[in-house]
PDB file of C-alpha atoms in Angstrom:
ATOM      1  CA  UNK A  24    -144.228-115.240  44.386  1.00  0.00           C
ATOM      2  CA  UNK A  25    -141.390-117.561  45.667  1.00  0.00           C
ATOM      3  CA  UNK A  26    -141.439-118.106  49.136  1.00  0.00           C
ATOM      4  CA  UNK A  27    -139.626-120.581  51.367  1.00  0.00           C
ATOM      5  CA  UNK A  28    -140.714-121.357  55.549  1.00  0.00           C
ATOM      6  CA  UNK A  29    -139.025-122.996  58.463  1.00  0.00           C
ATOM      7  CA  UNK A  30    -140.861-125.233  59.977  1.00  0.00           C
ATOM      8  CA  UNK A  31    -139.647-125.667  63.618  1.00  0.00           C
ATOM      9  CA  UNK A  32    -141.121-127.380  66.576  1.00  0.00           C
ATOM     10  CA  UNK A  33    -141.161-126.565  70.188  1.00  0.00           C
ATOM     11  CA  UNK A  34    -139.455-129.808  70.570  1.00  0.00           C
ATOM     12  CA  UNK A  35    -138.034-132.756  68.928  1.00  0.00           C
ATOM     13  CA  UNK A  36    -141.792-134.841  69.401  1.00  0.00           C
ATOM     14  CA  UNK A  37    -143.876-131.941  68.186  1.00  0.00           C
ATOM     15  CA  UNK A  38    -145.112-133.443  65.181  1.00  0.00           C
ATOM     16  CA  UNK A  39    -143.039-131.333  62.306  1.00  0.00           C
ATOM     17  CA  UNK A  40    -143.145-134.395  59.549  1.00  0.00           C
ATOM     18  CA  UNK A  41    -146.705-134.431  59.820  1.00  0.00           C
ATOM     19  CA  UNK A  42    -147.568-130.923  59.898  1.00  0.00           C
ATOM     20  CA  UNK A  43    -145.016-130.415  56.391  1.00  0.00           C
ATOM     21  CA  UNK A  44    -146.400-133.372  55.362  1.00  0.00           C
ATOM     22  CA  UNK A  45    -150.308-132.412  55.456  1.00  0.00           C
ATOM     23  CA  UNK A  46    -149.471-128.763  54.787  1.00  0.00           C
ATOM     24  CA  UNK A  47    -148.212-129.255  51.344  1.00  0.00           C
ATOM     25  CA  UNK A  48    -150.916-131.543  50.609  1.00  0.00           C
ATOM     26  CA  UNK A  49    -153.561-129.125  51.686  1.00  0.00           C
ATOM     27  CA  UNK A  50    -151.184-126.344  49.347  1.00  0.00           C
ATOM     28  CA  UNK A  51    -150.846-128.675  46.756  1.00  0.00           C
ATOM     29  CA  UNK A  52    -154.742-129.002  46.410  1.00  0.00           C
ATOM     30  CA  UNK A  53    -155.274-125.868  45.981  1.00  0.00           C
ATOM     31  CA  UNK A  54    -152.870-125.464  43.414  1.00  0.00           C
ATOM     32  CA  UNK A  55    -149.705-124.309  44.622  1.00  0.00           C
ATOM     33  CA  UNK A  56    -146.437-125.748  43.359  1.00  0.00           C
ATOM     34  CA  UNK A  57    -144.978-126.551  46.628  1.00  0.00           C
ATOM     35  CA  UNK A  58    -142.061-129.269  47.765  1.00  0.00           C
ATOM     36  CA  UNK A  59    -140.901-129.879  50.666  1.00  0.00           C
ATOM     37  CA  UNK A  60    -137.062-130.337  51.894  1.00  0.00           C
ATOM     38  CA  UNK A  61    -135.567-131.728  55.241  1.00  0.00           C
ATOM     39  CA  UNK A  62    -132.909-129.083  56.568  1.00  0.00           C
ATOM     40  CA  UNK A  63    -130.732-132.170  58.400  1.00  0.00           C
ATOM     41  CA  UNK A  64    -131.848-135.281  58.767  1.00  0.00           C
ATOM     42  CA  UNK A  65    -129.725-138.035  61.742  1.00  0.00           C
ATOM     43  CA  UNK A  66    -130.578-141.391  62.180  1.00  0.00           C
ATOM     44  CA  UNK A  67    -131.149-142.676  58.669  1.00  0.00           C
ATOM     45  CA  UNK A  68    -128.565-144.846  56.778  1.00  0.00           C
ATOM     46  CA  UNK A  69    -129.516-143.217  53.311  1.00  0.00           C
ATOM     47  CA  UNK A  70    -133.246-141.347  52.292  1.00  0.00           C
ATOM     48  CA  UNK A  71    -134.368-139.008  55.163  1.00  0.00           C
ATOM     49  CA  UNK A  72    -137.221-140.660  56.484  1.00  0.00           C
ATOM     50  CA  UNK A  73    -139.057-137.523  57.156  1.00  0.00           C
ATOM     51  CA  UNK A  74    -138.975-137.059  52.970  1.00  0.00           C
ATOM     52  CA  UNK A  75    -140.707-140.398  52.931  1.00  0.00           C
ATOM     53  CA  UNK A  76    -143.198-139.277  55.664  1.00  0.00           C
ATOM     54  CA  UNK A  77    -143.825-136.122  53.628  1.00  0.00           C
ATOM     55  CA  UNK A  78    -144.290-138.025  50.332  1.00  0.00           C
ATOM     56  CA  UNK A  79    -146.612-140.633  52.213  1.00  0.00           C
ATOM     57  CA  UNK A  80    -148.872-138.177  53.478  1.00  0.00           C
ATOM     58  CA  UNK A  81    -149.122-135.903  50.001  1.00  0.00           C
ATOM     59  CA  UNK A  82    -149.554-139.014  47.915  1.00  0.00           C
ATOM     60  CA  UNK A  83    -147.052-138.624  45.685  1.00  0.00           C
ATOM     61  CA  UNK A  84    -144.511-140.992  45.926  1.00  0.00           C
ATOM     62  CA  UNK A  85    -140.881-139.757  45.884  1.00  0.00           C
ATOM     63  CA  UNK A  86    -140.276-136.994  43.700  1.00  0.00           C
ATOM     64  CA  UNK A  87    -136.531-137.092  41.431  1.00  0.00           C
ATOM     65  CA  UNK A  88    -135.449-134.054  43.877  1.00  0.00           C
ATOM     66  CA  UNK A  89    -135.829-136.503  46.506  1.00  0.00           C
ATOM     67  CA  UNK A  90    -133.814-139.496  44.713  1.00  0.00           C
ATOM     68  CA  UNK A  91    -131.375-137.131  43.840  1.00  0.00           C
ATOM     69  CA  UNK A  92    -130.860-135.778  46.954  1.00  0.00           C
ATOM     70  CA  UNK A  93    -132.053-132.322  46.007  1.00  0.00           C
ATOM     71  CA  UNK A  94    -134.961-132.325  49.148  1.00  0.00           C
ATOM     72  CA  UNK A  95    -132.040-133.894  52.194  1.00  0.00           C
ATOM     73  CA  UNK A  96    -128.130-133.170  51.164  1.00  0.00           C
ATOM     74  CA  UNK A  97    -127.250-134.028  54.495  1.00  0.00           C
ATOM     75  CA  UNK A  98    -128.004-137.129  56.564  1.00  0.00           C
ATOM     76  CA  UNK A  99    -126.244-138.593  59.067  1.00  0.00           C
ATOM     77  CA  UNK A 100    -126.471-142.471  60.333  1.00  0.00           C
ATOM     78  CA  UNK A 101    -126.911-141.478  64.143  1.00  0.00           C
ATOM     79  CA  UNK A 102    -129.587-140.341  65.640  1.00  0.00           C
ATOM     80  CA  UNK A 103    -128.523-137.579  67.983  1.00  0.00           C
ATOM     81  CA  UNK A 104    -128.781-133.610  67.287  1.00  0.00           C
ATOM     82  CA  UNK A 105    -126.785-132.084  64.348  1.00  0.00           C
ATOM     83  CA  UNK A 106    -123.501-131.177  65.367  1.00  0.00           C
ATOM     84  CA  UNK A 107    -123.018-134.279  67.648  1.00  0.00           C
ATOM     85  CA  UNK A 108    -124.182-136.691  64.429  1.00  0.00           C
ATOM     86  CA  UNK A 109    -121.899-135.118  62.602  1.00  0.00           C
ATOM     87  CA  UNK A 110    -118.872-135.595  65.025  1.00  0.00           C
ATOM     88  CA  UNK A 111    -120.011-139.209  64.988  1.00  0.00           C
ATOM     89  CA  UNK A 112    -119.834-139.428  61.198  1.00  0.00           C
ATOM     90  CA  UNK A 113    -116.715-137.859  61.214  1.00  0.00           C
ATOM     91  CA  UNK A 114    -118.088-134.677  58.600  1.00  0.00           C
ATOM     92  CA  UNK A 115    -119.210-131.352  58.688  1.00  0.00           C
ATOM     93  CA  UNK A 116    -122.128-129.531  58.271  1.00  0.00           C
ATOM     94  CA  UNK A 117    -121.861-127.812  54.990  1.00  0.00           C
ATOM     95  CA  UNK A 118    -125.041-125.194  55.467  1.00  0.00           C
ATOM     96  CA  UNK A 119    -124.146-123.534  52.038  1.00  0.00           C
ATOM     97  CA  UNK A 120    -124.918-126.775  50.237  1.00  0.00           C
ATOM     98  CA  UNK A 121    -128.686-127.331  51.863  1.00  0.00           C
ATOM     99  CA  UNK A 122    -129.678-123.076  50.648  1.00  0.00           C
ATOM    100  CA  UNK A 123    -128.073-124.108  47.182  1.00  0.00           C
ATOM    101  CA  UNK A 124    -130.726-126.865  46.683  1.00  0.00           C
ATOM    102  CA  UNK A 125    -133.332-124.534  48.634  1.00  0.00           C
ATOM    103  CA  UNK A 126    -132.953-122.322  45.477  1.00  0.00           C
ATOM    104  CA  UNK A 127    -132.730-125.139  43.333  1.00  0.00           C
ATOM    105  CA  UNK A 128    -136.212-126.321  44.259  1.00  0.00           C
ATOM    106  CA  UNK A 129    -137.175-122.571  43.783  1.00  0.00           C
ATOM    107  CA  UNK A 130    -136.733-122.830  39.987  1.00  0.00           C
ATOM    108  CA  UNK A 131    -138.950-125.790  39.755  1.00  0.00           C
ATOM    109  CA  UNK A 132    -141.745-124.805  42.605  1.00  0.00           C
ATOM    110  CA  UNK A 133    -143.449-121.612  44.102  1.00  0.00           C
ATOM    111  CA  UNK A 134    -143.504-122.811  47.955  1.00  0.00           C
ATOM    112  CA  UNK A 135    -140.414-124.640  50.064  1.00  0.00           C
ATOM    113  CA  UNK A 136    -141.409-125.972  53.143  1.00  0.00           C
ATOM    114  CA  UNK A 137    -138.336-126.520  54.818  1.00  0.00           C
ATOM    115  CA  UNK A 138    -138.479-128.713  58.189  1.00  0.00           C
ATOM    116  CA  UNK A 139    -135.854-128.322  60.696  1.00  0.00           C
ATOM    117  CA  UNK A 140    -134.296-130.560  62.519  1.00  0.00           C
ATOM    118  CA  UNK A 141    -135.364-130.409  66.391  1.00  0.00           C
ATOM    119  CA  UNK A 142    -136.273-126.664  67.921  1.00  0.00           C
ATOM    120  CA  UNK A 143    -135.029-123.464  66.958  1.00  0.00           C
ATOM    121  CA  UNK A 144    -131.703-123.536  69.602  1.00  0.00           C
ATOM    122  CA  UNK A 145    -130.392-127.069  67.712  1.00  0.00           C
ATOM    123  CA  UNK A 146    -126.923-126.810  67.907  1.00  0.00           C
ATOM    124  CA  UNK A 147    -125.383-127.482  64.117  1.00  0.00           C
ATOM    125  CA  UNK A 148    -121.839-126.341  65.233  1.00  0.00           C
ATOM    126  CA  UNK A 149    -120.156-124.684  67.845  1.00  0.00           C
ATOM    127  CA  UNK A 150    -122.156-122.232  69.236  1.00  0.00           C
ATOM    128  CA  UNK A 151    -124.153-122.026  66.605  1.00  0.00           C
ATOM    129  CA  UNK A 152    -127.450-122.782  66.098  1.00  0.00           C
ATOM    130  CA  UNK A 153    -130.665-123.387  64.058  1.00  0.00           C
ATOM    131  CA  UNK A 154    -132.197-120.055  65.016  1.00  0.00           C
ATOM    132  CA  UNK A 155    -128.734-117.926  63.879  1.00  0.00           C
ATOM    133  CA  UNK A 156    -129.305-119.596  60.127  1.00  0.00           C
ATOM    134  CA  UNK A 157    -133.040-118.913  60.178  1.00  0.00           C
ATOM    135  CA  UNK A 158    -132.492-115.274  61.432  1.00  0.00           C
ATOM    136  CA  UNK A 159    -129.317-114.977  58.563  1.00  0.00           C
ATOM    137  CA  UNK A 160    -131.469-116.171  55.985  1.00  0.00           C
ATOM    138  CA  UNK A 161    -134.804-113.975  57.066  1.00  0.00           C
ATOM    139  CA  UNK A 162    -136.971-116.722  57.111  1.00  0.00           C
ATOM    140  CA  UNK A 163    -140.676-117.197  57.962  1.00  0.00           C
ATOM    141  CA  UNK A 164    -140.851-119.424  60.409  1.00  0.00           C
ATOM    142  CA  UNK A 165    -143.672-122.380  60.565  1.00  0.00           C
ATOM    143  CA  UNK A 166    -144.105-123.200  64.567  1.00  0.00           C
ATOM    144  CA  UNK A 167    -145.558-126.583  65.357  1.00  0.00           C
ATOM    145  CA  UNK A 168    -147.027-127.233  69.128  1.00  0.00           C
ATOM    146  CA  UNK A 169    -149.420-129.243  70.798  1.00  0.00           C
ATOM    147  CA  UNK A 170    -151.556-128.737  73.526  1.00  0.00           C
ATOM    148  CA  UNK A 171    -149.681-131.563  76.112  1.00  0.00           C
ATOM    149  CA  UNK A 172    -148.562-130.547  78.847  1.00  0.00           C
ATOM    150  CA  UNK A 173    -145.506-128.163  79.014  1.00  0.00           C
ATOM    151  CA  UNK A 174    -146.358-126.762  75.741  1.00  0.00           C
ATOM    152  CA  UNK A 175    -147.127-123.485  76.706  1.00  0.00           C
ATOM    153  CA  UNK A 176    -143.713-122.756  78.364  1.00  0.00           C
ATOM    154  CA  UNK A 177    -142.039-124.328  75.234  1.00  0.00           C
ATOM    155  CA  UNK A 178    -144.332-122.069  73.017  1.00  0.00           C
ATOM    156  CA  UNK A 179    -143.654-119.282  74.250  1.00  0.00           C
ATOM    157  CA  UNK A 180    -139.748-119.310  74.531  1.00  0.00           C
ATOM    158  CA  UNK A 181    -139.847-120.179  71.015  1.00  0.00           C
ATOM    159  CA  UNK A 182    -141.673-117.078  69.738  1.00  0.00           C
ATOM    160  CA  UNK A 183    -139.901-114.838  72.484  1.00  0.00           C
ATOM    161  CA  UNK A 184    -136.770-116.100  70.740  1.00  0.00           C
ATOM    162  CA  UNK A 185    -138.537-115.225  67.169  1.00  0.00           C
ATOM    163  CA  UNK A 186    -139.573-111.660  68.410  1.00  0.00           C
ATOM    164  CA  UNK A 187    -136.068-111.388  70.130  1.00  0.00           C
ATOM    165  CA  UNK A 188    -133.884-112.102  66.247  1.00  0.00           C
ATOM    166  CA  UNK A 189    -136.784-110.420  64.373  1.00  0.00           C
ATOM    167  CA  UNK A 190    -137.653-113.689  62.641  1.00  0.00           C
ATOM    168  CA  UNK A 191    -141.605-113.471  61.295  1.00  0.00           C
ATOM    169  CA  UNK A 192    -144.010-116.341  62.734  1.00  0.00           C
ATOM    170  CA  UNK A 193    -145.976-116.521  59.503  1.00  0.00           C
ATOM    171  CA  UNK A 194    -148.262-119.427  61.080  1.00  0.00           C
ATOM    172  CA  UNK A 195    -148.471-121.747  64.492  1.00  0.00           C
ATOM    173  CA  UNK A 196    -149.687-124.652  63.964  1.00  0.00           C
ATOM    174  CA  UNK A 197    -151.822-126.951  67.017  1.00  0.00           C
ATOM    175  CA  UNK A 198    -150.837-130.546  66.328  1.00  0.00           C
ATOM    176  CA  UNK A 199    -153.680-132.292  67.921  1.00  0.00           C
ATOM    177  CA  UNK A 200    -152.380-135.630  67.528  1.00  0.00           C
ATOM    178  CA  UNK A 201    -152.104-137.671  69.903  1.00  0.00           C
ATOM    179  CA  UNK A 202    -155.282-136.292  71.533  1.00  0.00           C
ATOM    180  CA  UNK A 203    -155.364-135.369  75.063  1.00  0.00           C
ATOM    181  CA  UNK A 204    -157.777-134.161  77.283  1.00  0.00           C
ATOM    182  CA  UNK A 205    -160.185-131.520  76.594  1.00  0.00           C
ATOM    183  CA  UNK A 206    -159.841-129.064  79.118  1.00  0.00           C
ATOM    184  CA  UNK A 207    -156.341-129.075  78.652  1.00  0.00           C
ATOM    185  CA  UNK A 208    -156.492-128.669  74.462  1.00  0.00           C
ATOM    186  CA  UNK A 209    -159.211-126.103  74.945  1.00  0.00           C
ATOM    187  CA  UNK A 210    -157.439-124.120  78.246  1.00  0.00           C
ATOM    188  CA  UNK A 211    -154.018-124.497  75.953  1.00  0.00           C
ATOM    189  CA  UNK A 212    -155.399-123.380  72.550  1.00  0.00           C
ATOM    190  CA  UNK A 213    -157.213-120.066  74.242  1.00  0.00           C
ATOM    191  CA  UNK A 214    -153.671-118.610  76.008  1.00  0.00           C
ATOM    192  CA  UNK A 215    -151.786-119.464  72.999  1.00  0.00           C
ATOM    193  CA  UNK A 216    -154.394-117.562  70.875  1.00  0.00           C
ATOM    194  CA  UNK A 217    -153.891-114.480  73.503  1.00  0.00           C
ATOM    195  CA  UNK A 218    -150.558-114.624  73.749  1.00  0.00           C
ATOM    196  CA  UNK A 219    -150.070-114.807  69.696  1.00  0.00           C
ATOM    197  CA  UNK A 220    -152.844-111.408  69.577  1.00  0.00           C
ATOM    198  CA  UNK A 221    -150.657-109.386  71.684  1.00  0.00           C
ATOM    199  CA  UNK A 222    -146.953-110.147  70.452  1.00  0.00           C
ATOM    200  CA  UNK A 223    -147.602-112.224  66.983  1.00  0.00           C
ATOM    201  CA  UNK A 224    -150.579-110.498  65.211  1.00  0.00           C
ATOM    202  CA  UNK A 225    -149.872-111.248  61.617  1.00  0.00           C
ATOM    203  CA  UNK A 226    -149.040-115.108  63.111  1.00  0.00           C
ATOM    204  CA  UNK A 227    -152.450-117.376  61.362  1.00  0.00           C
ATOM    205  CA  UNK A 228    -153.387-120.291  63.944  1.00  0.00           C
ATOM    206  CA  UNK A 229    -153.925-123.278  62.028  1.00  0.00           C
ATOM    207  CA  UNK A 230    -154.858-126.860  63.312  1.00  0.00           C
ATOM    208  CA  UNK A 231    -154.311-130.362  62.102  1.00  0.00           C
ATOM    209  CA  UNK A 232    -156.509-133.166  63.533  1.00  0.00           C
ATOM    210  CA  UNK A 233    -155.834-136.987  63.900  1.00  0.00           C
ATOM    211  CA  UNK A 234    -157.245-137.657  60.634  1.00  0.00           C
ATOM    212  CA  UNK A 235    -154.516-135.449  59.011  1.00  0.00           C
ATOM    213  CA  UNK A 236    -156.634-132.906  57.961  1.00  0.00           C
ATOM    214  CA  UNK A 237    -155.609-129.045  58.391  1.00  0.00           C
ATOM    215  CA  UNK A 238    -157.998-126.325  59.246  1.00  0.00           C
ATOM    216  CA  UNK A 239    -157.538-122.512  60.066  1.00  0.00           C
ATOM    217  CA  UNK A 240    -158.987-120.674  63.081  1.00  0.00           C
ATOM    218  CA  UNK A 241    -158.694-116.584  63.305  1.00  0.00           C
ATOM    219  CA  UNK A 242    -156.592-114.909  66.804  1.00  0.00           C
TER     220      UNK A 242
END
């Protein structure tokens, strides 16, 4: 079955390159045809550098779709959120063209992971926003945290604002990179877990380590 997710971030340093990155390697291995695709990419003067962080971390060097543009139509050269990059580059954000090569991939692989750019309330243009395309599109939604401090409240407006538009949170993932103290990752990881059982049961809880490597952990 075809299936495409967000993957989103409670903020713009919660490790979303990584997590795509090791997910589809962990996928891949078990032998799913899965790709991954940057929704916007600012800052880069030509590849999106999360592709190549992707790519890195599955071992696969870049893929044509990548070269061809097929994995990030739209980059911008500064590095500021979406709609302001794009006012700085003088273009538009033409959303249409990144679902056509969403179902482009689609004929070639089973699984899209499709990272975001920033949280789910990015502004892309006017007064709209990453979570209104995410919502359109009725996506499954991917959410990355961490258990630093201030994670919790950034957590949990993100699936409020999930349960709010009706968007599924098909997995959360606890970046545990950098590491930080244990209390804290252990005191984090057991509210988020409670929190998840009452408003987000079908949610899995997943973890990825320092070393990159991706484990799953029941509610």
């Amino acid at each position: 079955m075809k299936k495409v997710y967000f993957v989103t971030g409670i903020d713009t340093d919660a490790g979303k390159s990584i997590v795509t990155g090791v997910l589809a390697r962990d996928w891949a291995g078990r032998g799913r045809r899965v790709v991954t695709q940057k929704f916007i990419q600012t800052g880069c003067p030509g590849l999106s550098e999360d592709i190549e962080t992707h790519r890195r971390i599955m071992g696969t060097g870049l893929l044509p779709e990548d070269l061809d543009g097929t994995t990030c139509p739209i980059v911008f050269t500064y590095p500021a959120s979406p709609h302001l990059a794009a006012a700085i580059d003088s273009r538009r954000i033409d959303l249409s063209l990144i679902g056509k090569c969403t179902e482009k991939l689609l004929e070639k692989y089973d699984v899209v992971l499709l990272e975001g750019a920033g949280g789910l309330f990015v502004p892309l243009e006017g007064l709209y926003n990453t979570i209104d395309y995410v919502a359109e599109r009725r996506l499954p939604v991917i959410l990355v945290t961490s258990p630093r401090l201030g994670s919790i409240n950034n957590t949990l407006l993100s699936l409020e604002a999930c349960r709010n538009r009706n968007i599924e949170v098909a997995k959360v993932v606890y970046n545990l990179y950098p590491p930080t103290d244990a209390p804290i990752t252990d005191g984090t990881r057991d509210y988020l877990k409670t929190y998840l059982r009452e408003f987000h049961p079908q949610a899995r809880w997943l973890e990825v380590n320092d070393r990159y490597e991706v484990s799953e952990g029941s509610l």
